[in-house]
Structures are given as structure tokens and as C-alpha cells.
């Protein structure tokens, strides 16, 4: 209030001292700096807790910056001082002003008034300071002072540049050069009145004021006539030449002698006769960059005539590219021309795009648009070499502290909508589920097809009127070539049901065939499909989730291992580089799974052992995964217990032991549900790469590596911890001990002994199941293995499964794991060389 009461004396002082501007307009600027800023920010919170989200553990606190150095321009010596002081007081910052030498008295007096009022209201003494006898040297010393936290630089280009080079944080402003486009749909009378209102305000010293008007040909004469009618002087070519020499210096910057002077005075200085009440000087221009198209800071304008709206926009941009990038641009058009407004906004590189507003008063905000923040410091962004592109406000003068409390993101349990299980359930599940369907394509492999498995499915489908065909060319470790061959068959047949019948290979291949059938655009995006991610919810490449479906996906496993019938995973091999790519997304989760143990009775022993140990690996890795939860761990434990109880029986007794085969089949699906949600670990990462490089069956590769990975993961002081919020500490040793106790090998033992007993028990199981204990024993030549060792370690590190391993592995550690796995030396390297913490914590 104290400053508002002094608005007229301060305006007079500014005009008298600087010899620039209009008293009445400076009164408005002083009042704006007091009234509008107070009104806008009176109730804005600028200290303490700014926002708080207790459930999500997020609190934002505001703190003052410290001391702000404020450079005050000669063009607005009192209003800018008031504005910056009020912002600093609102944000609890101290402020020290450096006035322009030509405006020191009025600026210092303004600062003194502010200080007195602030101290009277309870502010600390000396919260506002200023330089009594300013100079360039003192301004530079102030800006470089070690106690200055921020510089607010409003002034000429050299001063703003000095602020940015001072070594302290700075917010500066760029040069203005506002182009104003008037198109053929504009209200010409309103547009011209607005331009004159803006350009005559304080004799054109507002940096946001128009410097050129760009007029579409259809209304050019009308605009020119309206300008003359309103007291503007349209220059002849000779007058334009004279005025250009006066208005700008050879450097093409405003001549200080004309800044803030009246149009009549400038015409007189140039020796041009005109009416003494001339309001604005207009010079017709043809080329952006000529003098009248640049910033002039006086009541003068360049005027372009263009053929069309788009030409006008291009001309405006060209003018800005000479000077004024980032500042302000204006458009006069019919309010309903949203397409033109949008085009102008996207094309013109300025921080303020004003539509049907006088740019001087519109740019400073809260007068012609109440959402644009009121400000006397207008940022120009990176276009103009500034730190901000907005109208400066309190939030730019605060430091923010974000208190982030540890929180766990929402977790999930996802599986197919329906899982049918029981001995002999296939026919009933299919016939009850698929009534009303038209065509089904069965994806399987040739051995199963030759054994009559697919024909049985076809008979069930025929009984409910579903036509069917079979694609039986899926090979072990299916390739993208196979996927595309199956996709061709699917597109020819146009099924509304796709049934995957077999082990992991047919199911994985069918998932990707289904994906490309449903969403053809993804067929050419293999790199994106195979892209790794840290969090499946935040992956760079998102698969579709819409409900529109051409075909239902049903998986019927005939082996007891992969769990693919309930998972969002598919592993496809690229034959070119012989690399297996695990593709993961919940869009790949089948709609239905049918777990019929009857289909597994003829499984050969070699398949029983390989797939059964794969189940065990799924269950153990998902149990210790960083994403394991009470929901998934219950599935993991059940699968572990069932596998350890029934796998050897299933192997030794064969199909005669229906109970063992049935429980192993269920264990595979149960483990699948667990790792579909908790994911896996580095054992699978290594197994994927061993399979690609040496064609070791997936289950065998997992079985060989699992004991070594257990010992490696069980460290209580790993080299690297896995970054996961719910994984609070190295807890894998505890979980391995729980598994050892669950299967009866951990009783009476210390934690490290339990872990070793678990690893040895798995090796014992492998011996019973006739599975080799090492990669070397499988038959991989040593020279070939060692030649690929470095590549294997790096590829395993980059495998999708590595991210949820409980111990974040280094590539060198994966190499040691591989060497232990190759030679079958249980824990020799992973314990002795890398992990010195395998010590009983008790």
C-alpha cells in the first residue's frame, strides 16, 4: 500500500531522471507492480510444506534461495524494482539492487520505500539493499559475489550476458522484437486500436510491445487506412531512410537517444515533418532484418504486406530469427480460427503467443488473459538464451526439497482367466468353452502330430461344430522364421481360436503368432518386442492392451516344465545371431490353460528329467526373486514341495505312476503362475545363452547351473544389491534356508550349511535323474566354451531375467558362475574368489 500511494511521485521521478517514457503510463506500471502482483500471489504458499502425499510418501518443502542480486533497467526503473522486491519478500529472500546509473535516484528511493514498509511489517532490517552510486564495475562485483544465490538480470544484452558469465545462477531476459500478424479474418478496427494502445504505452519501452505488423494483402489497405485514421504516420521511402539512421545505431541496436521518446520528437530528430500529435511511426518493409523490423523501444513499427496467412507466419518467424527469439508474438484473427491459432503457436518460437491482445499489456499478464501470470520479467527460454521461458514468479525464487519416503509400488498376481485341470479334462474344457466359435488353428510340433495328439483335439472341436486346421512345423527352440510361417497359415485360415498344443516351444511360438495376427503393426518391430526393461509397467515399448480380439488363445501343455500356459513369456530364437530372446508382456498371457495330466503319461524319461528340473528352477528362482511376494511365494513353495516329492517317482516309474505324473503336471503350472508374477533370475539368464550357443536343452542348462547360482545368490554381503523397494536387504540366504527346511534337508544345520545342503540335494536329484553335473560332462568342448565365455557372460547379464535376480551380478561374476558350471566345481569360484561373505552370521 505504501508503494501504491507513491505511484505518481515515483513515475514523475523516473521520467524526470531518465528523460524517457510517459508519466501516466509509468503510474500504471507502478500500480501494476504493486496491485496485480499482490493480488496474484497474496495467498500463494511460498514456505514450509508445499504439498504432501502421505500414502505415497512424498512431501515437497520450499526454502528461500538467499540473497538475490537484481539488475534494474533504465526503461522501468521503479516498477521493475517494486516487482522484484515484492517477489523476494514473498519468498523470504534478501534482495540487493543495482540501478542503472541514469535512473539511480528513483530506483534507490523506490528501494528505500520498500525497505521501510517491509521492516514496519516485521521483515528483518536490511532485507532490501541497493548500490547508491552504481557503475558497471560495481554491478559486476555484485553479480559475482559469493553470497549471491541468484541474479535477476533485466537490462541490455551486455548486462544480461555478464550475469550469465558471473559464475552465479542467473535468470535473464532476452531482447524483444514482437511481430504482430493481422490476417484477413481479423477485426481490423480492434487490431489497429490494440497495436496503437500497446505501441504508445510508455512510448514503446515495454519489451513485449510490437515491433512489426505483418498484414495479409486482403486487408492491407484497410489496416493502413485505419492506422492513418488513428494518428499514425506512414513514411515515404525517403523518410524511412532518414528515420532508420536515427532510430538504430550502426550495430542495429536501439539508439538510446530515441528510446522512450514520443513519435513527434523522433520525427523532428530525423528532420521529418509531421503532425505534432502523431502517435506511431510506420515504415513499410519488404525484408526481415531491415532496420524497422528490429527492436526499437520507441513508438515506431515496420509493416509487411504478404499474400496469405501462412506467408505472414513465415515472415514473423523470419523477423524473430534476426532478433527477439523466445520473447513474444501476437496474432489477430477471428477467435474461431483455432486451426490458425494452433498453426501460429506451433510455428512461432516465442514464450508468449498472444491472440487478439495488445502485446505490451498482454505480455506482462493478468490484464487481457487472467491465466498468464503478471510479471515484469519475461523469460525467453533457450530460444533467447534464458533459463526460463515463462513470466517470472515466486516459484522461480525458491529452492524445493522433495522428501521421498520409501514406498513399494503396487504389485500384482496375473494369470489366465480360466485354468482347467484334472486327468482327462481336455475334451470337456474345449467343448464347454468353445461352443459358438467358428474356426480353430492348432499350433504344435510334428512328433506330437504324428502321435495323434492334434487329431484328438480336432475331434473335440468337431463335436461342437468348430472347423480346425493344424500347423505342426514348430521346432525345438522356435525361431522367428517359424513364427512367420505359422502366421501365414493363420492369416489364410482366419481362426477365432488359436490352440497351442505341446511343450514350451509350440506355446511360445503360438503366443507370438497370435500377437502378430491380432496386431499386424507389431510384426516389423522385433527389436522393440525384445527390448529389455527394468519394470514391466514402465517399459519403453508398450504392447497393446485393448480388448478387441480376433482370436482367443488357449494353451494345452503336453509336458510338465515350462509353465508357458500361464505366463506372459515367450522365448524365440533369432537364427541369424543364434540368440534366444525372452519376450515378456502380460498381453501374451493366454486366455485359457488346460492342464490335463493324461497328455503326459507317454513322456520319455529324458523329457521328464529336463522339464522337471526346469519346474524346480522356476519355483526356486521365483521364490528368491526381488519381486517375490506372499502371493507368489505360496505358489513357489507348493511347486517346490511337489517337485521334490514326485519328480523322481515320475522319472523312475514312468507313466504307470499316474499320481506322480499328475502332480508334476500341476507343479509345472503352479510354478508358472509364480514366476509369471515374480519373474526369475540369473540361472535362467545363463541357461538361455547356453542353449543358444551349445544347444543344451533348457531344463538341463538350468539344472546344471542352479546349485552354483544358489551358492552365489546366498551371500549376505553381495558386491551389488538389487535395487528394488520391497527387497529390503540380502534375504536370499534366508529364503534358501526356508526351502531347505521345506524339503527336509536343513534340520539342525546352520544357515550356510542349509544352503550348501540344498545345492547338494539338487545335485543328488540330478544324479538320480541321469542329468550331468557340469557343462563339460554334457559334452561341450573346453576350447569352444572358453572361446565364447566372455560373450556368454555379457549376453547373460543383458538377459531380461537378470533384473530380478536377488543379487545384482557383475559380468565378471557371471563368468565365474559359468566356469563353475562348466567344470562342476560347486562354489569353488563364486565362494572363494568373489564372495568372502559366505560366513554364518550367527
XYZ file of N, CA and C in Angstrom, residues 451-650:
600
model
N 1.919 -88.520 -33.448
C 1.411 -89.413 -32.395
C -0.101 -89.301 -32.213
N -0.735 -88.393 -32.950
C -2.188 -88.299 -32.904
C -2.752 -87.316 -31.897
N -1.892 -86.521 -31.224
C -2.388 -85.577 -30.217
C -3.295 -84.518 -30.839
N -2.856 -83.949 -31.964
C -3.647 -82.877 -32.564
C -4.970 -83.405 -33.112
N -4.978 -84.664 -33.588
C -6.221 -85.237 -34.095
C -7.276 -85.369 -33.000
N -6.815 -85.715 -31.782
C -7.774 -85.794 -30.660
C -8.409 -84.437 -30.387
N -7.610 -83.389 -30.448
C -8.137 -82.034 -30.242
C -9.142 -81.703 -31.342
N -8.803 -82.074 -32.573
C -9.700 -81.797 -33.689
C -11.047 -82.504 -33.529
N -11.025 -83.730 -33.011
C -12.277 -84.456 -32.785
C -13.160 -83.738 -31.773
N -12.535 -83.233 -30.712
C -13.313 -82.492 -29.710
C -13.905 -81.229 -30.321
N -13.132 -80.546 -31.147
C -13.617 -79.330 -31.785
C -14.756 -79.632 -32.759
N -14.604 -80.700 -33.501
C -15.640 -81.068 -34.469
C -16.967 -81.357 -33.792
N -16.902 -81.885 -32.566
C -18.136 -82.239 -31.859
C -18.981 -81.027 -31.492
N -18.370 -79.843 -31.474
C -19.138 -78.623 -31.191
C -19.163 -77.703 -32.411
N -18.880 -78.260 -33.582
C -19.025 -77.521 -34.822
C -17.929 -76.527 -35.124
N -16.750 -76.750 -34.583
C -15.628 -75.846 -34.835
C -14.713 -76.467 -35.890
N -14.570 -75.795 -37.009
C -13.658 -76.240 -38.058
C -12.220 -76.017 -37.592
N -11.298 -76.894 -38.007
C -9.927 -76.747 -37.498
C -8.900 -77.114 -38.553
N -7.714 -76.540 -38.409
C -6.533 -76.909 -39.172
C -5.360 -76.993 -38.210
N -4.262 -77.638 -38.682
C -3.099 -77.849 -37.817
C -1.851 -77.287 -38.494
N -1.094 -76.510 -37.746
C 0.255 -76.100 -38.154
C 1.214 -76.857 -37.245
N 1.973 -77.811 -37.817
C 2.774 -78.697 -36.967
C 4.276 -78.595 -37.263
N 4.724 -77.435 -37.714
C 6.132 -77.270 -38.088
C 6.969 -76.555 -37.024
N 6.498 -76.513 -35.778
C 7.278 -75.855 -34.730
C 8.435 -76.756 -34.310
N 9.635 -76.225 -34.354
C 10.827 -76.970 -33.967
C 11.184 -76.655 -32.505
N 12.043 -77.464 -31.882
C 12.543 -77.087 -30.548
C 13.259 -75.737 -30.624
N 13.123 -74.928 -29.602
C 13.667 -73.560 -29.612
C 13.187 -72.823 -30.854
N 11.898 -72.530 -30.947
C 11.320 -71.997 -32.182
C 11.955 -70.671 -32.589
N 12.020 -70.473 -33.893
C 12.650 -69.276 -34.437
C 11.594 -68.310 -34.950
N 12.029 -67.104 -35.230
C 11.121 -66.125 -35.825
C 10.666 -66.592 -37.216
N 11.514 -67.360 -37.915
C 11.107 -67.890 -39.219
C 9.874 -68.775 -39.073
N 9.878 -69.601 -38.041
C 8.732 -70.475 -37.788
C 7.499 -69.657 -37.428
N 7.703 -68.625 -36.626
C 6.586 -67.753 -36.249
C 5.927 -67.170 -37.496
N 6.720 -66.701 -38.436
C 6.156 -66.073 -39.640
C 5.495 -67.105 -40.551
N 6.034 -68.329 -40.576
C 5.391 -69.387 -41.363
C 4.022 -69.723 -40.774
N 3.943 -69.832 -39.449
C 2.663 -70.091 -38.805
C 1.695 -68.941 -38.969
N 2.226 -67.732 -38.938
C 1.380 -66.549 -39.098
C 0.728 -66.543 -40.479
N 1.470 -66.980 -41.484
C 0.907 -67.058 -42.837
C -0.274 -68.012 -42.865
N -0.117 -69.170 -42.194
C -1.214 -70.145 -42.135
C -2.416 -69.579 -41.390
N -2.162 -68.852 -40.330
C -3.250 -68.260 -39.549
C -4.012 -67.247 -40.383
N -3.308 -66.418 -41.119
C -3.979 -65.380 -41.905
C -4.797 -65.976 -43.050
N -4.345 -67.098 -43.580
C -5.119 -67.762 -44.622
C -6.394 -68.387 -44.058
N -6.274 -68.946 -42.850
C -7.406 -69.675 -42.260
C -8.359 -68.765 -41.492
N -7.865 -67.631 -40.991
C -8.673 -66.657 -40.243
C -9.404 -67.283 -39.042
N -8.690 -67.897 -38.116
C -9.355 -68.547 -36.980
C -9.845 -67.533 -35.954
N -10.840 -67.942 -35.160
C -11.221 -67.147 -33.989
C -10.735 -67.811 -32.708
N -10.014 -68.917 -32.841
C -9.354 -69.579 -31.709
C -7.993 -70.080 -32.186
N -6.959 -69.838 -31.413
C -5.636 -70.416 -31.654
C -5.313 -71.299 -30.463
N -5.018 -72.581 -30.749
C -4.740 -73.538 -29.672
C -3.289 -73.974 -29.785
N -2.508 -73.716 -28.746
C -1.123 -74.176 -28.687
C -1.098 -75.509 -27.965
N -0.560 -76.535 -28.625
C -0.546 -77.883 -28.081
C 0.886 -78.387 -28.053
N 1.418 -78.672 -26.876
C 2.769 -79.192 -26.793
C 3.517 -78.676 -25.590
N 4.841 -78.680 -25.715
C 5.680 -78.130 -24.666
C 5.864 -76.638 -24.836
N 6.951 -76.139 -24.295
C 7.170 -74.697 -24.335
C 7.317 -74.150 -25.734
N 7.907 -74.931 -26.651
C 8.159 -74.416 -27.998
C 6.876 -74.082 -28.747
N 5.900 -75.021 -28.878
C 4.659 -74.646 -29.565
C 3.909 -73.519 -28.864
N 3.929 -73.508 -27.538
C 3.196 -72.451 -26.824
C 3.858 -71.088 -27.036
N 5.166 -71.032 -26.962
C 5.855 -69.754 -27.163
C 5.650 -69.251 -28.586
N 5.774 -70.167 -29.569
C 5.587 -69.766 -30.959
C 4.160 -69.276 -31.198
N 3.180 -69.983 -30.631
C 1.781 -69.602 -30.827
C 1.482 -68.229 -30.240
N 2.113 -67.893 -29.111
C 1.879 -66.578 -28.497
C 2.281 -65.447 -29.444
N 3.440 -65.580 -30.076
C 3.902 -64.512 -30.964
C 3.109 -64.519 -32.272
N 2.737 -65.713 -32.764
C 1.841 -65.764 -33.925
C 0.538 -65.031 -33.622
N -0.019 -65.324 -32.450
C -1.271 -64.660 -32.047
C -1.083 -63.151 -31.990
N 0.028 -62.699 -31.416
C 0.281 -61.264 -31.284
C 0.294 -60.583 -32.651
N 1.019 -61.163 -33.599
C 1.108 -60.552 -34.925
C -0.215 -60.655 -35.692
N -0.971 -61.696 -35.424
C -2.292 -61.838 -36.053
C -3.242 -60.761 -35.542
N -3.200 -60.542 -34.245
C -4.071 -59.524 -33.645
C -3.622 -58.116 -34.012
N -2.328 -57.892 -34.011
C -1.781 -56.546 -34.188
C -0.682 -56.580 -35.254
N -1.054 -56.539 -36.521
C -0.071 -56.668 -37.614
C 1.039 -55.630 -37.576
N 0.756 -54.463 -37.020
C 1.784 -53.408 -36.990
C 3.020 -53.823 -36.194
N 2.865 -54.801 -35.301
C 3.989 -55.187 -34.446
C 4.910 -56.203 -35.127
N 4.496 -56.672 -36.298
C 5.275 -57.692 -36.992
C 6.661 -57.182 -37.368
N 6.768 -55.916 -37.707
C 8.051 -55.364 -38.112
C 8.804 -54.675 -36.989
N 8.421 -54.977 -35.761
C 9.038 -54.285 -34.628
C 9.684 -55.272 -33.659
N 10.461 -56.189 -34.214
C 11.062 -57.232 -33.385
C 12.017 -56.651 -32.350
N 12.781 -55.641 -32.752
C 13.727 -55.042 -31.798
C 12.997 -54.478 -30.590
N 11.847 -53.824 -30.847
C 11.086 -53.250 -29.739
C 10.473 -54.347 -28.873
N 9.988 -55.421 -29.506
C 9.390 -56.521 -28.746
C 10.411 -57.166 -27.816
N 11.654 -57.238 -28.277
C 12.698 -57.904 -27.500
C 13.424 -56.945 -26.554
N 13.000 -55.686 -26.525
C 13.708 -54.698 -25.704
C 13.628 -55.048 -24.226
N 14.745 -54.881 -23.526
C 14.793 -55.172 -22.087
C 14.081 -54.074 -21.306
N 13.716 -54.373 -20.086
C 13.098 -53.365 -19.222
C 13.490 -53.645 -17.783
N 13.454 -52.602 -16.964
C 13.684 -52.746 -15.529
C 12.385 -53.035 -14.794
N 11.312 -52.410 -15.243
C 9.994 -52.577 -14.628
C 8.993 -52.760 -15.754
N 8.289 -53.876 -15.758
C 7.377 -54.192 -16.865
C 6.310 -53.119 -17.038
N 5.995 -52.390 -15.960
C 4.979 -51.338 -16.044
C 5.510 -50.080 -16.697
N 6.832 -49.945 -16.801
C 7.436 -48.708 -17.291
C 8.274 -48.936 -18.542
N 8.076 -50.064 -19.184
C 8.895 -50.399 -20.341
C 8.754 -49.339 -21.425
N 9.820 -49.143 -22.170
C 9.837 -48.130 -23.221
C 8.818 -48.473 -24.298
N 8.752 -49.751 -24.628
C 7.858 -50.176 -25.709
C 6.677 -50.920 -25.099
N 5.485 -50.390 -25.274
C 4.280 -50.974 -24.690
C 3.546 -51.818 -25.718
N 3.180 -53.030 -25.328
C 2.331 -53.849 -26.178
C 0.881 -53.461 -25.970
N 0.026 -53.743 -26.937
C -1.378 -53.304 -26.838
C -2.126 -54.004 -25.719
N -3.093 -53.292 -25.153
C -3.915 -53.855 -24.076
C -5.399 -53.761 -24.377
N -5.752 -53.292 -25.592
C -7.175 -53.118 -25.896
C -7.886 -54.464 -25.977
N -9.193 -54.438 -25.749
C -9.973 -55.663 -25.615
C -10.433 -56.249 -26.949
N -10.252 -55.524 -28.039
C -10.693 -56.013 -29.342
C -9.838 -57.207 -29.750
N -10.456 -58.378 -29.888
C -9.701 -59.599 -30.145
C -10.239 -60.326 -31.366
N -9.348 -60.738 -32.256
C -9.738 -61.585 -33.373
C -9.837 -63.040 -32.938
N -8.925 -63.440 -32.042
C -8.854 -64.861 -31.686
C -8.550 -65.044 -30.210
N -9.151 -66.075 -29.646
C -8.863 -66.487 -28.278
C -7.615 -67.367 -28.305
N -6.746 -67.230 -27.308
C -5.521 -68.034 -27.238
C -5.646 -69.046 -26.105
N -5.544 -70.328 -26.462
C -5.648 -71.422 -25.490
C -4.365 -72.224 -25.536
N -3.813 -72.551 -24.364
C -2.595 -73.348 -24.294
C -2.878 -74.669 -23.587
N -2.414 -75.755 -24.215
C -2.583 -77.096 -23.647
C -1.199 -77.725 -23.572
N -0.570 -77.755 -22.403
C 0.773 -78.340 -22.302
C 0.725 -79.864 -22.324
N 1.687 -80.455 -23.036
C 1.813 -81.914 -23.057
C 3.075 -82.372 -22.337
N 3.815 -81.443 -21.800
C 4.967 -81.756 -20.956
C 4.841 -80.941 -19.680
N 5.591 -81.325 -18.680
C 5.446 -80.694 -17.362
C 6.701 -79.907 -17.049
N 6.804 -78.699 -17.609
C 8.033 -77.955 -17.391
C 7.929 -76.464 -17.542
N 7.623 -75.958 -18.726
C 7.820 -74.531 -18.995
C 6.842 -73.636 -18.247
N 5.623 -74.117 -18.021
C 4.607 -73.249 -17.417
C 4.114 -72.183 -18.350
N 4.484 -72.264 -19.631
C 4.135 -71.206 -20.581
C 2.638 -71.031 -20.730
N 1.872 -72.050 -20.370
C 0.419 -71.970 -20.496
C -0.199 -70.906 -19.594
N 0.563 -70.416 -18.593
C 0.010 -69.415 -17.671
C 0.893 -68.181 -17.554
N 1.907 -68.048 -18.404
C 2.869 -66.956 -18.243
C 2.774 -65.935 -19.364
N 3.340 -64.748 -19.142
C 3.397 -63.720 -20.188
C 4.691 -63.776 -20.989
N 5.373 -64.913 -20.956
C 6.685 -65.030 -21.587
C 6.611 -65.869 -22.858
N 7.487 -65.540 -23.775
C 7.721 -66.376 -24.945
C 9.199 -66.248 -25.299
N 9.861 -67.380 -25.512
C 11.280 -67.359 -25.871
C 11.402 -67.779 -27.328
N 11.888 -66.849 -28.160
C 12.026 -67.088 -29.594
C 13.490 -66.898 -29.983
N 13.983 -67.750 -30.869
C 15.386 -67.698 -31.279
C 15.542 -66.955 -32.603
N 16.528 -66.093 -32.644
C 16.913 -65.435 -33.894
C 18.019 -66.284 -34.515
N 17.701 -66.927 -35.632
C 18.669 -67.836 -36.237
C 19.912 -67.119 -36.755
N 19.761 -65.829 -37.085
C 20.900 -65.097 -37.646
C 22.034 -64.986 -36.639
N 21.680 -64.593 -35.404
C 22.743 -64.441 -34.400
C 22.723 -65.539 -33.353
N 21.823 -66.530 -33.541
C 21.734 -67.676 -32.631
C 21.579 -67.224 -31.168
N 20.680 -66.272 -30.961
C 20.404 -65.771 -29.615
C 18.940 -65.992 -29.306
N 18.676 -66.484 -28.087
C 17.300 -66.641 -27.634
C 16.824 -65.326 -27.026
N 15.641 -64.875 -27.448
C 15.098 -63.622 -26.942
C 13.850 -63.894 -26.105
N 13.934 -63.682 -24.792
C 12.721 -63.784 -23.981
C 11.859 -62.535 -24.191
N 10.657 -62.727 -24.692
C 9.726 -61.619 -24.917
C 8.696 -61.661 -23.797
N 8.522 -60.522 -23.135
C 7.699 -60.501 -21.933
C 6.675 -59.386 -21.994
N 5.435 -59.738 -21.857
C 4.378 -58.745 -21.685
C 3.097 -59.477 -21.312
N 2.317 -58.866 -20.415
C 1.099 -59.546 -19.970
C 0.065 -59.673 -21.086
N 0.261 -58.963 -22.186
C -0.607 -59.172 -23.342
C -0.463 -60.582 -23.897
N 0.674 -61.244 -23.605
C 0.924 -62.597 -24.104
C 0.358 -63.678 -23.193
N -0.219 -63.305 -22.067
C -0.818 -64.308 -21.182
C -2.005 -64.965 -21.889
N -2.025 -66.297 -21.990
C -3.148 -66.963 -22.675
C -4.485 -66.665 -22.002
N -5.539 -66.789 -22.797
C -6.881 -66.611 -22.233
C -7.293 -67.808 -21.390
N -6.802 -68.983 -21.748
C -7.206 -70.195 -21.046
C -6.080 -71.209 -21.084
N -5.937 -71.976 -20.024
C -4.969 -73.065 -19.968
C -5.711 -74.350 -19.597
N -5.335 -75.449 -20.229
C -5.911 -76.758 -19.917
C -4.764 -77.662 -19.483
N -4.749 -78.016 -18.201
C -3.671 -78.834 -17.630
C -4.203 -80.253 -17.427
N -4.022 -81.064 -18.429
C -4.548 -82.429 -18.419
C -3.390 -83.409 -18.272
N -3.218 -83.999 -17.082
C -2.085 -84.912 -16.866
C -2.096 -86.121 -17.790
N -3.249 -86.467 -18.335
C -3.326 -87.618 -19.236
C -2.380 -87.450 -20.430
N -2.150 -86.209 -20.835
C -1.313 -85.938 -22.001
C 0.164 -86.166 -21.729
N 0.531 -86.367 -20.458
C 1.956 -86.508 -20.110
C 2.365 -87.947 -19.831
N 1.453 -88.884 -19.893
C 1.768 -90.257 -19.479
C 2.828 -90.902 -20.356
N 2.931 -90.463 -21.610
C 3.905 -91.074 -22.527
C 5.199 -90.272 -22.641
N 5.372 -89.295 -21.786
C 6.614 -88.513 -21.826
C 7.820 -89.422 -21.600
N 8.865 -89.329 -22.440
C 10.072 -90.131 -22.209
C 10.832 -89.648 -20.985
N 11.654 -90.520 -20.450
C 12.383 -90.189 -19.223
C 13.261 -88.945 -19.381
N 13.922 -88.841 -20.522
C 14.811 -87.684 -20.716
C 14.031 -86.384 -20.628
N 12.816 -86.375 -21.149
C 11.988 -85.173 -21.063
C 11.488 -84.949 -19.645
N 11.168 -86.029 -18.941
C 10.703 -85.912 -17.551
C 11.768 -85.238 -16.689
N 13.005 -85.684 -16.845
C 14.070 -85.112 -16.014
C 14.334 -83.653 -16.371
N 14.439 -83.355 -17.671
C 14.764 -81.987 -18.090
C 13.653 -81.019 -17.714
N 12.400 -81.400 -18.015
C 11.295 -80.481 -17.715
C 11.053 -80.378 -16.213
N 11.233 -81.494 -15.496
C 11.013 -81.462 -14.048
C 12.001 -80.571 -13.330
N 13.263 -80.616 -13.745
C 14.253 -79.738 -13.119
C 14.039 -78.284 -13.540
N 13.452 -78.069 -14.716
C 13.062 -76.718 -15.123
C 11.990 -76.180 -14.172
N 11.035 -77.047 -13.812
C 9.991 -76.650 -12.852
C 10.627 -76.251 -11.527
N 11.561 -77.055 -11.067
C 12.223 -76.752 -9.793
C 12.959 -75.423 -9.865
N 13.615 -75.172 -10.983
C 14.324 -73.896 -11.145
C 13.348 -72.730 -11.153
N 12.230 -72.875 -11.868
C 11.198 -71.828 -11.861
C 10.745 -71.525 -10.442
N 10.475 -72.569 -9.683
C 9.925 -72.390 -8.338
C 10.945 -71.749 -7.403
N 12.196 -72.211 -7.466
C 13.218 -71.667 -6.561
C 13.574 -70.231 -6.942
N 13.776 -69.980 -8.239
C 14.141 -68.614 -8.633
C 13.014 -67.628 -8.346
N 11.780 -68.012 -8.561
C 10.675 -67.095 -8.265
C 10.520 -66.876 -6.769
N 10.916 -67.872 -5.972
C 10.805 -67.741 -4.508
C 11.801 -66.720 -3.956
N 12.987 -66.616 -4.574
C 14.013 -65.690 -4.075
C 14.085 -64.413 -4.897
N 13.251 -64.274 -5.922
C 13.262 -63.095 -6.780
C 13.008 -61.815 -5.990
N 13.518 -60.707 -6.514
C 13.278 -59.418 -5.855
C 11.811 -59.015 -5.919
N 11.038 -59.616 -6.827
C 9.611 -59.295 -6.939
C 8.730 -60.350 -6.269
N 9.347 -61.279 -5.548
C 8.556 -62.294 -4.843
C 7.681 -61.638 -3.785
N 6.454 -62.106 -3.661
C 5.507 -61.588 -2.680
C 4.867 -62.765 -1.952
N 4.159 -62.512 -0.862
C 3.450 -63.628 -0.204
C 2.517 -64.379 -1.158
N 1.955 -63.671 -2.136
C 1.073 -64.335 -3.101
C 1.861 -65.318 -3.966
N 2.988 -64.830 -4.538
C 3.750 -65.703 -5.431
C 4.522 -66.770 -4.661
N 4.998 -66.435 -3.475
C 5.818 -67.385 -2.717
C 5.020 -68.617 -2.303
N 3.718 -68.426 -2.094
C 2.896 -69.597 -1.748
C 2.842 -70.566 -2.925
N 2.735 -70.042 -4.149
C 2.774 -70.899 -5.335
C 4.154 -71.543 -5.472
N 5.222 -70.754 -5.262
C 6.585 -71.281 -5.396
C 6.820 -72.434 -4.431
N 6.437 -72.252 -3.180
C 6.663 -73.296 -2.178
C 5.893 -74.567 -2.518
N 4.652 -74.385 -2.970
C 3.864 -75.557 -3.324
C 4.518 -76.324 -4.473
N 5.019 -75.587 -5.463
C 5.664 -76.237 -6.598
C 6.967 -76.921 -6.186
N 7.741 -76.296 -5.310
C 8.989 -76.903 -4.824
C 8.691 -78.213 -4.102
N 7.730 -78.163 -3.213
C 7.391 -79.343 -2.412
C 6.903 -80.482 -3.310
N 6.053 -80.170 -4.267
C 5.515 -81.204 -5.151
C 6.608 -81.783 -6.045
N 7.500 -80.926 -6.554
C 8.568 -81.395 -7.438
C 9.522 -82.317 -6.694
N 9.930 -81.895 -5.502
C 10.858 -82.725 -4.738
C 10.221 -84.050 -4.309
N 8.918 -84.077 -4.196
C 8.229 -85.303 -3.767
C 7.955 -86.243 -4.939
N 7.623 -85.681 -6.118
C 7.110 -86.523 -7.189
C 8.011 -86.656 -8.415
N 9.042 -85.806 -8.555
C 9.820 -85.838 -9.782
C 10.558 -87.156 -9.963
N 11.237 -87.617 -8.931
C 11.985 -88.863 -9.060
C 11.040 -90.040 -9.322
N 9.881 -90.040 -8.693
C 8.887 -91.094 -8.942
C 8.411 -91.057 -10.391
N 8.149 -89.863 -10.879
C 7.686 -89.721 -12.255
C 8.738 -90.235 -13.237
